Amino acid sequence: MDKRLWYVPALAVDAAMLLLGLYEDDTVVQTYSAIALVLTALLLHSCREGVIDPRVPLFAAFMLAATSFALLYALNFDGAIYDTATYDPVTQEGEFSTGKKVYAHVEGIVIWLISYPLAYLATVCIAVLFGSRLNGYLAGGFLVFNSEAFTSLMLIALSVTNKDQLGETFFFVDELAYMFTGLVLSLIAGVAIVRSFRGRGFMVSREHLEVGD
């Protein structure tokens, strides 16, 4: 069976999530879906001599779908944004409630579960398109950088589409939680990859991923 056919469900999922994000007016889902769609299309387009193992874009698409549904329908914060004991009704500012802080970091973890597989997909695209040979340090570093880069792109898109709220303090509690949570988890995963690949080469061939001596 032609491996190119395995890219079809990945592209279909990415496109479907993009449409769902547009329908639900959710910038987060829209941004990540567009990134996934572009990266998967680039990887498929690069398959001139052979087809890259489709498990990478399939996994990224699956994680995008699963976590996007969680963002859209499962994670709905309906508590008080501010602690009532410190809330000033005149300035409409106060200390963020514990519930809001916890919710923001939980949502940050879910968003990382989208961005990190996309970071892996991007690393594969970079290696394939430019013929790179990545050792453990480069692979780990690319994944950390790409994960945070995609989160930053999502936050830029979120800020642009919500520019009328940029002066409101509560808008940034989520953004800071997303960045901090994603950075910590990406660093942990990056260090784990560096340690596991230490002294070995990480290569991406046309058929599969290889870790060689």
Short mmCIF file of C-alpha atoms in Angstrom, two decimals:
data_model
loop_
_atom_site.label_atom_id
_atom_site.label_comp_id
_atom_site.label_asym_id
_atom_site.label_seq_id
_atom_site.Cartn_x
_atom_site.Cartn_y
_atom_site.Cartn_z
CA MET A 1 0.00 0.00 0.00
CA ASP A 2 1.31 3.45 -0.96
CA LYS A 3 2.43 5.22 2.19
CA ARG A 4 1.24 8.49 0.73
CA LEU A 5 -2.32 7.33 1.41
CA TRP A 6 -1.53 7.36 5.13
CA TYR A 7 -1.06 11.11 4.90
CA VAL A 8 -4.68 11.55 3.80
CA PRO A 9 -6.25 10.97 7.26
CA ALA A 10 -3.67 13.26 8.87
CA LEU A 11 -4.43 16.05 6.40
CA ALA A 12 -8.18 15.39 6.77
CA VAL A 13 -8.01 15.65 10.55
CA ASP A 14 -5.95 18.84 10.39
CA ALA A 15 -8.38 20.42 7.91
CA ALA A 16 -11.41 19.29 9.93
CA MET A 17 -9.97 20.79 13.12
CA LEU A 18 -9.24 24.04 11.29
CA LEU A 19 -12.86 24.22 10.16
CA LEU A 20 -14.07 23.33 13.65
CA GLY A 21 -11.88 26.07 15.12
CA LEU A 22 -13.36 28.56 12.67
CA TYR A 23 -16.88 27.37 13.47
CA GLU A 24 -16.31 27.62 17.22
CA ASP A 25 -14.38 30.89 16.80
CA ASP A 26 -11.44 29.47 18.75
CA THR A 27 -8.15 31.07 17.76
CA VAL A 28 -6.04 28.49 19.62
CA VAL A 29 -7.46 25.55 17.66
CA GLN A 30 -7.36 27.53 14.41
CA THR A 31 -3.68 28.41 14.80
CA TYR A 32 -2.44 24.95 15.74
CA SER A 33 -4.57 23.29 13.05
CA ALA A 34 -3.15 25.61 10.39
CA ILE A 35 0.41 24.85 11.55
CA ALA A 36 -0.27 21.09 11.49
CA LEU A 37 -1.83 21.31 8.03
CA VAL A 38 1.15 23.22 6.59
CA LEU A 39 3.78 20.95 8.17
CA THR A 40 2.05 17.75 7.04
CA ALA A 41 1.62 19.12 3.51
CA LEU A 42 5.31 20.09 3.42
CA LEU A 43 6.36 16.64 4.56
CA LEU A 44 4.18 14.98 1.93
CA HIS A 45 5.47 17.33 -0.77
CA SER A 46 9.07 16.46 0.14
CA CYS A 47 8.44 12.79 -0.63
CA ARG A 48 9.91 12.81 -4.10
CA GLU A 49 12.23 9.81 -3.77
CA GLY A 50 10.48 8.01 -0.97
CA VAL A 51 7.78 8.53 1.62
CA ILE A 52 8.63 9.56 5.17
CA ASP A 53 7.11 7.33 7.83
CA PRO A 54 3.55 8.71 8.18
CA ARG A 55 3.32 7.86 11.88
CA VAL A 56 4.74 11.28 12.82
CA PRO A 57 2.01 13.41 11.14
CA LEU A 58 -0.66 10.88 12.12
CA PHE A 59 0.33 11.11 15.79
CA ALA A 60 0.47 14.91 15.61
CA ALA A 61 -3.00 15.02 14.02
CA PHE A 62 -4.41 12.62 16.63
CA MET A 63 -3.04 14.71 19.51
CA LEU A 64 -4.33 17.87 17.85
CA ALA A 65 -7.84 16.44 17.60
CA ALA A 66 -7.95 14.94 21.10
CA THR A 67 -6.61 17.98 22.90
CA SER A 68 -8.60 20.46 20.79
CA PHE A 69 -11.83 18.75 21.79
CA ALA A 70 -10.70 19.00 25.40
CA LEU A 71 -10.05 22.73 24.96
CA LEU A 72 -13.33 23.35 23.17
CA TYR A 73 -15.74 21.29 25.22
CA ALA A 74 -14.19 19.78 28.36
CA LEU A 75 -12.22 22.66 29.88
CA ASN A 76 -14.74 25.35 30.71
CA PHE A 77 -13.77 27.57 33.62
CA ASP A 78 -16.92 28.89 35.27
CA GLY A 79 -15.47 30.03 38.59
CA ALA A 80 -14.51 33.48 39.81
CA ILE A 81 -11.47 34.96 38.07
CA TYR A 82 -10.48 37.01 41.12
CA ASP A 83 -10.33 36.19 44.80
CA THR A 84 -13.37 37.92 46.30
CA ALA A 85 -11.35 38.90 49.38
CA THR A 86 -8.96 41.05 47.34
CA TYR A 87 -11.20 42.18 44.49
CA ASP A 88 -11.63 45.95 44.10
CA PRO A 89 -14.96 46.70 42.38
CA VAL A 90 -13.79 50.22 41.50
CA THR A 91 -10.64 49.27 39.60
CA GLN A 92 -12.05 45.83 38.78
CA GLU A 93 -8.71 44.24 39.67
CA GLY A 94 -7.60 41.82 42.33
CA GLU A 95 -5.63 38.68 43.11
CA PHE A 96 -6.32 35.83 40.73
CA SER A 97 -8.24 33.05 42.42
CA THR A 98 -6.54 29.73 43.07
CA GLY A 99 -9.09 28.04 40.84
CA LYS A 100 -8.25 30.32 37.93
CA LYS A 101 -4.49 29.75 38.34
CA VAL A 102 -4.89 25.97 38.48
CA TYR A 103 -7.21 26.01 35.48
CA ALA A 104 -4.78 28.12 33.44
CA HIS A 105 -1.89 25.70 34.08
CA VAL A 106 -4.05 22.65 33.32
CA GLU A 107 -5.03 24.30 30.04
CA GLY A 108 -1.34 25.05 29.47
CA ILE A 109 -0.52 21.35 29.80
CA VAL A 110 -3.23 20.48 27.27
CA ILE A 111 -1.91 23.11 24.86
CA TRP A 112 1.60 21.67 25.26
CA LEU A 113 0.19 18.29 24.23
CA ILE A 114 -0.64 19.92 20.90
CA SER A 115 2.49 22.00 20.43
CA TYR A 116 5.08 19.35 21.31
CA PRO A 117 3.99 16.76 18.70
CA LEU A 118 3.89 19.64 16.20
CA ALA A 119 7.42 20.56 17.31
CA TYR A 120 8.49 16.98 16.58
CA LEU A 121 6.78 17.14 13.18
CA ALA A 122 8.57 20.42 12.44
CA THR A 123 11.92 18.91 13.43
CA VAL A 124 11.34 16.05 11.01
CA CYS A 125 10.42 18.56 8.28
CA ILE A 126 13.60 20.56 8.91
CA ALA A 127 15.77 17.44 8.80
CA VAL A 128 14.14 16.14 5.61
CA LEU A 129 13.93 19.42 3.69
CA PHE A 130 17.49 20.47 4.49
CA GLY A 131 19.13 17.05 4.69
CA SER A 132 20.15 17.59 8.31
CA ARG A 133 21.70 15.06 10.62
CA LEU A 134 20.64 15.79 14.16
CA ASN A 135 22.52 14.53 17.19
CA GLY A 136 20.88 14.31 20.60
CA TYR A 137 21.58 17.92 21.56
CA LEU A 138 20.24 19.32 18.29
CA ALA A 139 17.14 17.13 18.40
CA GLY A 140 16.39 18.12 21.99
CA GLY A 141 17.09 21.78 21.31
CA PHE A 142 14.93 21.90 18.18
CA LEU A 143 12.01 20.36 20.04
CA VAL A 144 12.20 22.88 22.88
CA PHE A 145 12.56 25.82 20.49
CA ASN A 146 9.82 24.67 18.11
CA SER A 147 7.38 23.94 20.92
CA GLU A 148 7.79 27.40 22.40
CA ALA A 149 7.78 29.00 18.94
CA PHE A 150 4.40 27.48 18.09
CA THR A 151 2.99 28.49 21.48
CA SER A 152 4.25 32.03 20.83
CA LEU A 153 2.62 32.07 17.38
CA MET A 154 -0.64 30.94 18.93
CA LEU A 155 -0.45 33.67 21.61
CA ILE A 156 0.31 36.32 18.97
CA ALA A 157 -2.73 35.20 16.99
CA LEU A 158 -4.79 35.17 20.19
CA SER A 159 -3.65 38.68 21.08
CA VAL A 160 -4.36 40.05 17.60
CA THR A 161 -7.87 38.59 17.52
CA ASN A 162 -8.56 39.79 21.09
CA LYS A 163 -6.86 43.17 20.85
CA ASP A 164 -9.83 44.84 22.54
CA GLN A 165 -8.93 42.93 25.74
CA LEU A 166 -5.19 43.64 25.79
CA GLY A 167 -5.60 46.26 28.49
CA GLU A 168 -7.37 43.84 30.83
CA THR A 169 -5.14 42.08 33.33
CA PHE A 170 -6.98 38.76 33.42
CA PHE A 171 -6.29 38.19 29.72
CA PHE A 172 -2.62 37.54 30.45
CA VAL A 173 -2.92 34.96 33.22
CA ASP A 174 -3.62 32.28 30.63
CA GLU A 175 -0.82 33.43 28.32
CA LEU A 176 1.79 33.37 31.08
CA ALA A 177 0.62 29.95 32.23
CA TYR A 178 0.81 28.59 28.68
CA MET A 179 4.37 29.86 28.20
CA PHE A 180 5.65 28.77 31.61
CA THR A 181 4.03 25.33 31.52
CA GLY A 182 5.13 24.68 27.95
CA LEU A 183 8.70 25.78 28.63
CA VAL A 184 9.07 23.60 31.73
CA LEU A 185 7.59 20.50 30.09
CA SER A 186 9.58 21.06 26.87
CA LEU A 187 12.84 21.41 28.81
CA ILE A 188 12.15 18.20 30.73
CA ALA A 189 11.37 16.32 27.50
CA GLY A 190 14.35 17.91 25.74
CA VAL A 191 16.77 16.86 28.48
CA ALA A 192 15.34 13.33 28.40
CA ILE A 193 15.93 13.14 24.64
CA VAL A 194 19.48 14.49 24.96
CA ARG A 195 20.31 11.89 27.61
CA SER A 196 18.78 9.02 25.65
CA PHE A 197 20.55 10.02 22.40
CA ARG A 198 23.89 10.89 23.99
CA GLY A 199 26.78 9.73 21.83
CA ARG A 200 24.51 8.68 18.99
CA GLY A 201 23.32 10.29 15.78
CA PHE A 202 19.65 11.04 15.19
CA MET A 203 18.92 10.72 11.49
CA VAL A 204 15.76 11.07 9.48
CA SER A 205 15.66 8.90 6.37
CA ARG A 206 13.00 8.72 3.68
CA GLU A 207 11.50 5.67 5.29
CA HIS A 208 11.91 5.95 9.03
CA LEU A 209 13.68 7.57 11.94
CA GLU A 210 17.06 6.16 12.87
CA VAL A 211 19.27 6.41 15.92
CA GLY A 212 22.78 5.29 15.03
CA ASP A 213 26.10 4.98 16.83
#
